[in-house]
Amino acid sequence: MDASAVHEGREEQTLLMRANEDVSSHKSTRKLLRQLGLSFFLFGIINNVLYVIILSAALDLVPPSTPKGIIAFCNIFPSIIAKLGWPYLLKGRIRYARRLIACCMLSMSGMLVVAMFDSLYMRLLGICFASFSSGLGELTFLQLSTRYHPSSAASHSIGYFASGTGAAGLVGALFWWELRSLGVRIGVGVSSVLPLTIPLTYFLLLPRPSSFTTTSAQVPYAPIPTEEALMDEGAQEEYVETAEEVEAFKYIVALSAKDKWRLVRPLVGRYMVPLFCVYLFEYTINQGIAPTLVYPVPSPTSHWLLSKIIHSIRDYYPLWQLVYQSTVFLSRSSISFGIPPLPSRLLPLPSIVQALILVTLALESSRGVFGGGFAREGDTEGRSVALIFALVCVEGVCGGLAYVNVYHHVNRETPPADAVGDPEREKQEREFKIGSIGLADSVGILCAALVAVPTELELCRVQVARGKVFCESL
């Protein structure tokens, strides 16, 4: 056989082997990305679904005379303690497995307390347990996403976690819509088994960070690193994984209070203030104004579709929650759907729109500006419900976009110059920065809960004074 023919045959065989390896590597990368996305999607759903169930069940958990804002307060204040204590006060590396198991047990305990006791104070205590677990869990999952390299894999996990938290709103609202007829004891009791999904997903489905060190995880809107940079990151991550398994670091890195302040200071105006404002306006609407947006029960002759949904005036509040959570899910999934993120300069825009919606809905509740009064039943109420439906949709879109875009941009920030070359310090700084942002939305929700209580009472008083007495019977 001709030597050149033999040489050509060997080249073809080599090219074929390389092509097969590339195909195999591509399939392996896609499989890892699917597992990573699904894992963080499940983390987002389960971590937030109990929080949403409690908010959706607010009317059923407290007596009619108790402001619903007290539920929001107990549902967020312990979360602030978790988000303040862990990233700002604790030092050293994070023990993810221990945290997630503790969150699972605490969530289950809290929901069981809510289900088993009829006392208002015991139910509020159970809500506090579940809130602390939810806050610590959200912080932990956001920090866990920073351990995946290259940065495109981290952005992938952030996008799907945000999508999962949005889906949790929809799942939780639908869950309570279907099970509220069974009562608090059964409905909340069934939900107490949901947190078991978290440790199962972490140990059985979630890919290890080292799995991405030999592949290039190509995700939209994330730059793909060079092969040399990917191998360098891979070596660092592999070292951290091995060191964590045997607990044998050659040195210990712990960020000081001065280090943390240096890291968080530039994040305040850029990310934390817009996120705080969005959640302040959003939850003031949901907990202070939405409970007073009630109308007569629609008749089948005038509103055949609405009459199939609204059977009593108590159905309006869960309906607003369901509409809001549905649009939050869609907007929080925007990046994972492939929609480009908002430019960082537009991050304040959702909070501005939220403020306008808050003022508009407050005027509708207090003055009836959409319908012009309640003297007669008919198109007046139907038009009001339709306009509120549209505004609540926009409210949910703004809230979801603010959440996913803020964490996306924080995740994409480059490490400080003094952390480059030190893999453990760089890892802790990434974890701290993304963990520190969560305090902003939690403080916004807490302030909204404090504002929502007098807001609901005052709006109800104004409605009664002008002859609309529906809020008194909720």
CSV table of N, CA, C and O in Angstrom, one decimal, residues 287-402:
chain,number,residue,atom,x,y,z
A,287,GLN,N,-49.8,43.3,50.6
A,287,GLN,CA,-50.2,43.1,52.0
A,287,GLN,C,-51.1,44.2,52.6
A,287,GLN,O,-51.9,44.0,53.5
A,288,GLY,N,-50.9,45.4,52.0
A,288,GLY,CA,-51.7,46.6,52.6
A,288,GLY,C,-52.8,47.0,51.7
A,288,GLY,O,-53.8,47.5,52.3
A,289,ILE,N,-52.7,46.9,50.4
A,289,ILE,CA,-53.7,47.4,49.5
A,289,ILE,C,-54.6,46.3,48.9
A,289,ILE,O,-55.8,46.4,48.9
A,290,ALA,N,-53.9,45.2,48.5
A,290,ALA,CA,-54.6,44.1,47.8
A,290,ALA,C,-55.8,43.6,48.7
A,290,ALA,O,-56.9,43.3,48.1
A,291,PRO,N,-55.6,43.4,50.0
A,291,PRO,CA,-56.7,42.9,50.8
A,291,PRO,C,-58.0,43.8,50.7
A,291,PRO,O,-59.1,43.3,51.0
A,292,THR,N,-57.8,45.0,50.4
A,292,THR,CA,-59.0,45.9,50.4
A,292,THR,C,-59.6,46.1,49.0
A,292,THR,O,-60.6,46.8,48.8
A,293,LEU,N,-59.0,45.5,48.0
A,293,LEU,CA,-59.5,45.6,46.6
A,293,LEU,C,-60.5,44.5,46.4
A,293,LEU,O,-60.3,43.5,45.7
A,294,VAL,N,-61.7,44.7,47.0
A,294,VAL,CA,-62.8,43.7,46.9
A,294,VAL,C,-64.0,44.4,46.3
A,294,VAL,O,-64.2,45.6,46.5
A,295,TYR,N,-64.8,43.6,45.7
A,295,TYR,CA,-66.0,44.1,44.9
A,295,TYR,C,-67.1,43.1,45.1
A,295,TYR,O,-66.9,42.0,45.7
A,296,PRO,N,-68.3,43.5,44.7
A,296,PRO,CA,-69.4,42.5,44.8
A,296,PRO,C,-69.1,41.2,44.0
A,296,PRO,O,-68.4,41.2,43.1
A,297,VAL,N,-69.7,40.1,44.5
A,297,VAL,CA,-69.6,38.8,43.8
A,297,VAL,C,-70.2,39.0,42.4
A,297,VAL,O,-71.4,39.3,42.3
A,298,PRO,N,-69.5,38.7,41.3
A,298,PRO,CA,-70.1,38.9,40.0
A,298,PRO,C,-71.2,37.9,39.7
A,298,PRO,O,-71.1,36.8,40.1
A,299,SER,N,-72.2,38.4,39.0
A,299,SER,CA,-73.3,37.5,38.6
A,299,SER,C,-73.0,36.9,37.3
A,299,SER,O,-72.3,37.4,36.4
A,300,PRO,N,-73.4,35.6,37.1
A,300,PRO,CA,-73.2,34.9,35.8
A,300,PRO,C,-73.7,35.7,34.6
A,300,PRO,O,-73.2,35.6,33.5
A,301,THR,N,-74.8,36.4,34.8
A,301,THR,CA,-75.4,37.1,33.6
A,301,THR,C,-74.5,38.3,33.1
A,301,THR,O,-74.4,38.6,31.9
A,302,SER,N,-73.9,39.0,34.1
A,302,SER,CA,-73.1,40.2,33.7
A,302,SER,C,-71.7,39.8,33.4
A,302,SER,O,-71.1,40.4,32.5
A,303,HIS,N,-71.1,38.9,34.1
A,303,HIS,CA,-69.7,38.5,34.0
A,303,HIS,C,-69.5,37.0,34.1
A,303,HIS,O,-69.2,36.5,35.2
A,304,TRP,N,-69.8,36.3,33.0
A,304,TRP,CA,-69.8,34.8,33.1
A,304,TRP,C,-68.5,34.2,33.4
A,304,TRP,O,-68.4,33.2,34.2
A,305,LEU,N,-67.4,34.8,32.9
A,305,LEU,CA,-66.0,34.2,33.2
A,305,LEU,C,-65.6,34.5,34.6
A,305,LEU,O,-65.1,33.6,35.3
A,306,LEU,N,-65.7,35.8,35.0
A,306,LEU,CA,-65.3,36.2,36.4
A,306,LEU,C,-66.2,35.4,37.5
A,306,LEU,O,-65.6,35.1,38.5
A,307,SER,N,-67.4,35.2,37.1
A,307,SER,CA,-68.3,34.5,38.1
A,307,SER,C,-67.9,33.1,38.3
A,307,SER,O,-68.2,32.5,39.4
A,308,LYS,N,-67.1,32.5,37.4
A,308,LYS,CA,-66.7,31.1,37.6
A,308,LYS,C,-65.4,31.1,38.5
A,308,LYS,O,-65.0,30.0,39.0
A,309,ILE,N,-64.8,32.2,38.7
A,309,ILE,CA,-63.6,32.3,39.5
A,309,ILE,C,-63.9,32.8,40.9
A,309,ILE,O,-63.4,32.3,41.9
A,310,ILE,N,-64.7,33.9,40.9
A,310,ILE,CA,-65.1,34.5,42.2
A,310,ILE,C,-66.4,34.0,42.7
A,310,ILE,O,-67.4,34.3,42.0
A,311,HIS,N,-66.4,33.3,43.8
A,311,HIS,CA,-67.6,32.8,44.4
A,311,HIS,C,-68.0,33.5,45.7
A,311,HIS,O,-69.1,33.4,46.1
A,312,SER,N,-67.1,34.2,46.3
A,312,SER,CA,-67.3,35.0,47.4
A,312,SER,C,-66.3,36.2,47.4
A,312,SER,O,-65.3,36.1,46.7
A,313,ILE,N,-66.5,37.2,48.3
A,313,ILE,CA,-65.6,38.3,48.3
A,313,ILE,C,-64.2,37.9,48.8
A,313,ILE,O,-63.2,38.6,48.6
A,314,ARG,N,-64.2,36.8,49.6
A,314,ARG,CA,-62.9,36.3,50.0
A,314,ARG,C,-62.0,35.7,48.9
A,314,ARG,O,-60.8,35.4,49.2
A,315,ASP,N,-62.6,35.5,47.7
A,315,ASP,CA,-61.8,35.0,46.6
A,315,ASP,C,-60.9,36.1,45.9
A,315,ASP,O,-60.0,35.7,45.1
A,316,TYR,N,-61.2,37.3,46.1
A,316,TYR,CA,-60.5,38.4,45.4
A,316,TYR,C,-59.0,38.4,45.8
A,316,TYR,O,-58.1,38.5,45.0
A,317,TYR,N,-58.7,38.3,47.1
A,317,TYR,CA,-57.3,38.4,47.6
A,317,TYR,C,-56.5,37.2,47.1
A,317,TYR,O,-55.4,37.5,46.5
A,318,PRO,N,-56.9,36.0,47.2
A,318,PRO,CA,-56.1,34.9,46.5
A,318,PRO,C,-56.0,35.1,45.0
A,318,PRO,O,-55.0,34.7,44.5
A,319,LEU,N,-57.0,35.6,44.4
A,319,LEU,CA,-56.9,35.9,42.9
A,319,LEU,C,-55.8,36.8,42.6
A,319,LEU,O,-55.0,36.6,41.7
A,320,TRP,N,-55.7,38.0,43.3
A,320,TRP,CA,-54.6,38.9,43.1
A,320,TRP,C,-53.3,38.3,43.4
A,320,TRP,O,-52.3,38.6,42.6
A,321,GLN,N,-53.2,37.4,44.4
A,321,GLN,CA,-51.9,36.8,44.7
A,321,GLN,C,-51.5,35.8,43.5
A,321,GLN,O,-50.4,35.7,43.1
A,322,LEU,N,-52.5,35.1,43.0
A,322,LEU,CA,-52.2,34.2,41.9
A,322,LEU,C,-51.8,34.9,40.6
A,322,LEU,O,-50.8,34.5,40.0
A,323,VAL,N,-52.4,36.0,40.3
A,323,VAL,CA,-52.0,36.8,39.1
A,323,VAL,C,-50.6,37.4,39.3
A,323,VAL,O,-49.8,37.3,38.4
A,324,TYR,N,-50.4,37.9,40.5
A,324,TYR,CA,-49.0,38.5,40.8
A,324,TYR,C,-48.0,37.4,40.7
A,324,TYR,O,-46.9,37.6,40.1
A,325,GLN,N,-48.2,36.3,41.3
A,325,GLN,CA,-47.1,35.2,41.3
A,325,GLN,C,-46.9,34.7,39.9
A,325,GLN,O,-45.8,34.3,39.6
A,326,SER,N,-47.9,34.6,39.1
A,326,SER,CA,-47.8,34.1,37.7
A,326,SER,C,-46.9,35.0,36.9
A,326,SER,O,-46.0,34.5,36.2
A,327,THR,N,-47.0,36.3,37.0
A,327,THR,CA,-46.2,37.2,36.3
A,327,THR,C,-44.8,37.3,36.9
A,327,THR,O,-43.8,37.6,36.1
A,328,VAL,N,-44.7,37.1,38.2
A,328,VAL,CA,-43.3,37.1,38.8
A,328,VAL,C,-42.5,35.9,38.2
A,328,VAL,O,-41.3,36.0,37.9
A,329,PHE,N,-43.2,34.8,38.1
A,329,PHE,CA,-42.5,33.6,37.5
A,329,PHE,C,-42.0,33.9,36.1
A,329,PHE,O,-40.9,33.6,35.8
A,330,LEU,N,-42.8,34.4,35.3
A,330,LEU,CA,-42.4,34.7,33.9
A,330,LEU,C,-41.3,35.7,33.8
A,330,LEU,O,-40.3,35.5,33.1
A,331,SER,N,-41.3,36.7,34.6
A,331,SER,CA,-40.2,37.7,34.6
A,331,SER,C,-39.0,37.2,35.2
A,331,SER,O,-37.9,37.6,34.8
A,332,ARG,N,-39.1,36.5,36.3
A,332,ARG,CA,-37.8,35.9,36.9
A,332,ARG,C,-37.2,34.8,36.0
A,332,ARG,O,-36.0,34.6,36.1
A,333,SER,N,-38.0,34.3,35.1
A,333,SER,CA,-37.4,33.3,34.1
A,333,SER,C,-36.9,34.0,32.9
A,333,SER,O,-36.5,33.2,32.0
A,334,SER,N,-36.9,35.3,32.8
A,334,SER,CA,-36.5,35.9,31.6
A,334,SER,C,-35.1,35.6,31.1
A,334,SER,O,-34.9,35.3,29.9
A,335,ILE,N,-34.1,35.5,32.0
A,335,ILE,CA,-32.8,35.2,31.5
A,335,ILE,C,-32.6,33.8,31.1
A,335,ILE,O,-32.0,33.5,30.1
A,336,SER,N,-33.3,32.9,31.9
A,336,SER,CA,-33.2,31.5,31.5
A,336,SER,C,-34.0,31.2,30.2
A,336,SER,O,-33.7,30.2,29.6
A,337,PHE,N,-34.9,32.1,29.9
A,337,PHE,CA,-35.7,31.9,28.6
A,337,PHE,C,-34.8,32.5,27.4
A,337,PHE,O,-35.2,32.4,26.3
A,338,GLY,N,-33.7,33.1,27.7
A,338,GLY,CA,-32.9,33.7,26.7
A,338,GLY,C,-33.1,35.1,26.4
A,338,GLY,O,-32.5,35.7,25.4
A,339,ILE,N,-33.9,35.8,27.2
A,339,ILE,CA,-34.1,37.2,27.0
A,339,ILE,C,-32.9,38.0,27.6
A,339,ILE,O,-32.5,37.7,28.7
A,340,PRO,N,-32.4,39.0,26.9
A,340,PRO,CA,-31.2,39.7,27.4
A,340,PRO,C,-31.5,40.4,28.7
A,340,PRO,O,-32.6,40.9,28.9
A,341,PRO,N,-30.6,40.5,29.6
A,341,PRO,CA,-30.8,41.2,30.9
A,341,PRO,C,-30.9,42.7,30.7
A,341,PRO,O,-30.4,43.2,29.7
A,342,LEU,N,-31.5,43.3,31.7
A,342,LEU,CA,-31.6,44.8,31.7
A,342,LEU,C,-30.1,45.3,31.8
A,342,LEU,O,-29.3,44.8,32.6
A,343,PRO,N,-29.8,46.4,31.1
A,343,PRO,CA,-28.6,47.1,31.4
A,343,PRO,C,-28.5,47.6,32.8
A,343,PRO,O,-29.6,47.9,33.4
A,344,SER,N,-27.4,47.6,33.4
A,344,SER,CA,-27.3,48.0,34.8
A,344,SER,C,-27.8,49.4,35.1
A,344,SER,O,-28.3,49.7,36.2
A,345,ARG,N,-27.7,50.3,34.1
A,345,ARG,CA,-28.2,51.7,34.3
A,345,ARG,C,-29.7,51.7,34.4
A,345,ARG,O,-30.3,52.7,34.9
A,346,LEU,N,-30.4,50.7,34.0
A,346,LEU,CA,-31.9,50.6,34.0
A,346,LEU,C,-32.4,49.9,35.2
A,346,LEU,O,-33.7,49.7,35.4
A,347,LEU,N,-31.6,49.4,36.1
A,347,LEU,CA,-32.1,48.7,37.3
A,347,LEU,C,-33.0,49.5,38.2
A,347,LEU,O,-33.9,48.9,38.8
A,348,PRO,N,-32.9,50.8,38.3
A,348,PRO,CA,-33.9,51.5,39.1
A,348,PRO,C,-35.3,51.6,38.5
A,348,PRO,O,-36.3,52.0,39.1
A,349,LEU,N,-35.4,51.3,37.2
A,349,LEU,CA,-36.7,51.5,36.5
A,349,LEU,C,-37.8,50.7,37.1
A,349,LEU,O,-38.9,51.3,37.2
A,350,PRO,N,-37.7,49.4,37.4
A,350,PRO,CA,-38.8,48.7,38.0
A,350,PRO,C,-39.3,49.3,39.3
A,350,PRO,O,-40.6,49.3,39.5
A,351,SER,N,-38.5,49.9,40.1
A,351,SER,CA,-39.0,50.5,41.3
A,351,SER,C,-39.8,51.8,41.0
A,351,SER,O,-40.8,52.0,41.8
A,352,ILE,N,-39.4,52.5,40.0
A,352,ILE,CA,-40.2,53.7,39.6
A,352,ILE,C,-41.6,53.3,39.2
A,352,ILE,O,-42.6,53.9,39.6
A,353,VAL,N,-41.7,52.3,38.3
A,353,VAL,CA,-43.0,51.8,37.9
A,353,VAL,C,-43.8,51.2,39.1
A,353,VAL,O,-45.0,51.5,39.1
A,354,GLN,N,-43.2,50.5,40.0
A,354,GLN,CA,-43.9,50.0,41.2
A,354,GLN,C,-44.5,51.1,42.0
A,354,GLN,O,-45.6,51.0,42.5
A,355,ALA,N,-43.8,52.2,42.1
A,355,ALA,CA,-44.3,53.4,42.9
A,355,ALA,C,-45.5,53.9,42.3
A,355,ALA,O,-46.5,54.3,43.0
A,356,LEU,N,-45.6,54.0,41.0
A,356,LEU,CA,-46.7,54.6,40.3
A,356,LEU,C,-47.9,53.6,40.4
A,356,LEU,O,-49.1,54.1,40.6
A,357,ILE,N,-47.7,52.3,40.4
A,357,ILE,CA,-48.7,51.3,40.6
A,357,ILE,C,-49.3,51.4,42.0
A,357,ILE,O,-50.5,51.3,42.2
A,358,LEU,N,-48.4,51.6,43.0
A,358,LEU,CA,-48.9,51.7,44.4
A,358,LEU,C,-49.8,52.8,44.5
A,358,LEU,O,-50.9,52.7,45.1
A,359,VAL,N,-49.5,54.0,44.0
A,359,VAL,CA,-50.3,55.2,44.2
A,359,VAL,C,-51.6,55.0,43.5
A,359,VAL,O,-52.7,55.3,44.0
A,360,THR,N,-51.6,54.4,42.3
A,360,THR,CA,-52.8,54.2,41.5
A,360,THR,C,-53.8,53.2,42.2
A,360,THR,O,-55.0,53.5,42.3
A,361,LEU,N,-53.3,52.1,42.7
A,361,LEU,CA,-54.1,51.2,43.4
A,361,LEU,C,-54.6,51.7,44.8
A,361,LEU,O,-55.8,51.4,45.2
A,362,ALA,N,-53.8,52.5,45.4
A,362,ALA,CA,-54.3,53.1,46.7
A,362,ALA,C,-55.5,54.1,46.4
A,362,ALA,O,-56.4,54.1,47.2
A,363,LEU,N,-55.4,54.8,45.3
A,363,LEU,CA,-56.5,55.7,45.0
A,363,LEU,C,-57.7,54.9,44.6
A,363,LEU,O,-58.9,55.3,44.9
A,364,GLU,N,-57.6,53.8,43.9
A,364,GLU,CA,-58.7,53.0,43.5
A,364,GLU,C,-59.4,52.4,44.8
A,364,GLU,O,-60.6,52.4,44.9
A,365,SER,N,-58.6,52.0,45.7
A,365,SER,CA,-59.1,51.4,47.0
A,365,SER,C,-59.8,52.4,47.8
A,365,SER,O,-60.9,52.2,48.3
A,366,SER,N,-59.3,53.6,47.9
A,366,SER,CA,-59.8,54.6,48.8
A,366,SER,C,-61.0,55.5,48.1
A,366,SER,O,-61.9,55.8,48.8
A,367,ARG,N,-60.8,55.7,46.8
A,367,ARG,CA,-61.8,56.6,46.1
A,367,ARG,C,-62.6,55.9,45.0
A,367,ARG,O,-63.6,56.5,44.5
A,368,GLY,N,-62.2,54.7,44.6
A,368,GLY,CA,-62.9,54.1,43.5
A,368,GLY,C,-62.8,54.8,42.2
A,368,GLY,O,-63.7,55.0,41.5
A,369,VAL,N,-61.5,55.2,41.8
A,369,VAL,CA,-61.3,56.0,40.7
A,369,VAL,C,-61.6,55.3,39.4
A,369,VAL,O,-61.9,55.9,38.3
A,370,PHE,N,-61.5,53.9,39.4
A,370,PHE,CA,-61.7,53.2,38.2
A,370,PHE,C,-63.2,53.1,37.8
A,370,PHE,O,-63.6,53.1,36.6
A,371,GLY,N,-64.1,52.9,38.9
A,371,GLY,CA,-65.4,52.7,38.6
A,371,GLY,C,-66.4,53.8,38.9
A,371,GLY,O,-67.6,53.8,38.5
A,372,GLY,N,-66.0,54.7,39.7
A,372,GLY,CA,-66.8,55.8,40.1
A,372,GLY,C,-67.9,55.5,41.1
A,372,GLY,O,-68.9,56.2,41.2
A,373,GLY,N,-67.7,54.5,41.9
A,373,GLY,CA,-68.7,54.2,43.0
A,373,GLY,C,-69.3,52.8,42.9
A,373,GLY,O,-69.0,52.1,42.0
A,374,PHE,N,-70.1,52.5,43.9
A,374,PHE,CA,-70.7,51.2,44.0
A,374,PHE,C,-72.2,51.3,44.1
A,374,PHE,O,-72.9,50.5,44.7
A,375,ALA,N,-72.8,52.3,43.4
A,375,ALA,CA,-74.2,52.5,43.5
A,375,ALA,C,-74.9,51.4,42.7
A,375,ALA,O,-76.1,51.1,43.0
A,376,ARG,N,-74.3,50.8,41.7
A,376,ARG,CA,-75.0,49.8,40.9
A,376,ARG,C,-74.0,48.7,40.5
A,376,ARG,O,-72.8,49.0,40.4
A,377,GLU,N,-74.4,47.5,40.3
A,377,GLU,CA,-73.6,46.4,39.9
A,377,GLU,C,-73.6,46.3,38.4
A,377,GLU,O,-74.7,46.5,37.8
A,378,GLY,N,-72.5,46.0,37.8
A,378,GLY,CA,-72.5,45.8,36.4
A,378,GLY,C,-71.1,46.1,35.8
A,378,GLY,O,-70.1,45.6,36.4
A,379,ASP,N,-71.1,46.8,34.7
A,379,ASP,CA,-69.8,47.1,34.0
A,379,ASP,C,-68.8,47.9,34.9
A,379,ASP,O,-67.6,47.8,34.7
A,380,THR,N,-69.3,48.6,35.9
A,380,THR,CA,-68.5,49.4,36.7
A,380,THR,C,-67.5,48.5,37.4
A,380,THR,O,-66.3,48.7,37.4
A,381,GLU,N,-68.0,47.5,38.1
A,381,GLU,CA,-67.1,46.6,38.9
A,381,GLU,C,-66.2,45.8,37.9
A,381,GLU,O,-65.1,45.5,38.2
A,382,GLY,N,-66.8,45.3,36.8
A,382,GLY,CA,-66.0,44.6,35.8
A,382,GLY,C,-64.8,45.3,35.3
A,382,GLY,O,-63.7,44.8,35.1
A,383,ARG,N,-65.0,46.6,35.0
A,383,ARG,CA,-63.9,47.4,34.5
A,383,ARG,C,-62.9,47.6,35.6
A,383,ARG,O,-61.7,47.6,35.3
A,384,SER,N,-63.3,47.8,36.8
A,384,SER,CA,-62.3,47.9,37.9
A,384,SER,C,-61.5,46.7,38.1
A,384,SER,O,-60.3,46.8,38.2
A,385,VAL,N,-62.1,45.5,38.1
A,385,VAL,CA,-61.4,44.3,38.2
A,385,VAL,C,-60.4,44.1,37.1
A,385,VAL,O,-59.3,43.7,37.3
A,386,ALA,N,-60.8,44.4,35.8
A,386,ALA,CA,-59.9,44.3,34.7
A,386,ALA,C,-58.7,45.2,34.8
A,386,ALA,O,-57.6,44.8,34.5
A,387,LEU,N,-58.9,46.4,35.2
A,387,LEU,CA,-57.8,47.3,35.4
A,387,LEU,C,-56.8,46.9,36.5
A,387,LEU,O,-55.6,47.0,36.4
A,388,ILE,N,-57.4,46.5,37.6
A,388,ILE,CA,-56.5,46.0,38.7
A,388,ILE,C,-55.8,44.7,38.2
A,388,ILE,O,-54.6,44.6,38.5
A,389,PHE,N,-56.4,43.9,37.5
A,389,PHE,CA,-55.7,42.7,36.9
A,389,PHE,C,-54.5,43.1,36.1
A,389,PHE,O,-53.4,42.6,36.3
A,390,ALA,N,-54.6,44.1,35.3
A,390,ALA,CA,-53.5,44.6,34.4
A,390,ALA,C,-52.4,45.2,35.3
A,390,ALA,O,-51.2,44.9,35.0
A,391,LEU,N,-52.8,46.0,36.3
A,391,LEU,CA,-51.8,46.6,37.1
A,391,LEU,C,-51.0,45.6,37.9
A,391,LEU,O,-49.8,45.7,38.1
A,392,VAL,N,-51.7,44.6,38.4
A,392,VAL,CA,-51.0,43.6,39.2
A,392,VAL,C,-50.1,42.8,38.4
A,392,VAL,O,-49.0,42.4,38.8
A,393,CYS,N,-50.4,42.6,37.1
A,393,CYS,CA,-49.5,41.9,36.2
A,393,CYS,C,-48.2,42.7,36.0
A,393,CYS,O,-47.1,42.1,36.0
A,394,VAL,N,-48.4,44.0,35.8
A,394,VAL,CA,-47.2,44.8,35.6
A,394,VAL,C,-46.4,44.9,36.9
A,394,VAL,O,-45.1,44.8,36.9
A,395,GLU,N,-47.0,44.9,38.0
A,395,GLU,CA,-46.3,44.8,39.3
A,395,GLU,C,-45.5,43.6,39.4
A,395,GLU,O,-44.3,43.6,39.8
A,396,GLY,N,-46.0,42.4,39.1
A,396,GLY,CA,-45.3,41.2,39.1
A,396,GLY,C,-44.1,41.2,38.2
A,396,GLY,O,-43.0,40.7,38.5
A,397,VAL,N,-44.3,41.7,37.0
A,397,VAL,CA,-43.2,41.8,36.0
A,397,VAL,C,-42.0,42.6,36.5
A,397,VAL,O,-40.9,42.2,36.4
A,398,CYS,N,-42.4,43.8,37.1
A,398,CYS,CA,-41.3,44.6,37.6
A,398,CYS,C,-40.6,44.0,38.8
A,398,CYS,O,-39.3,44.0,38.8
A,399,GLY,N,-41.3,43.3,39.7
A,399,GLY,CA,-40.6,42.7,40.8
A,399,GLY,C,-39.7,41.5,40.3
A,399,GLY,O,-38.6,41.4,40.8
A,400,GLY,N,-40.2,40.7,39.4
A,400,GLY,CA,-39.3,39.6,38.9
A,400,GLY,C,-38.1,40.1,38.2
A,400,GLY,O,-37.0,39.5,38.3
A,401,LEU,N,-38.3,41.1,37.3
A,401,LEU,CA,-37.1,41.6,36.6
A,401,LEU,C,-36.1,42.2,37.5
A,401,LEU,O,-34.9,42.1,37.3
A,402,ALA,N,-36.5,42.9,38.5
A,402,ALA,CA,-35.6,43.5,39.5
A,402,ALA,C,-34.7,42.4,40.1
A,402,ALA,O,-33.5,42.5,40.3
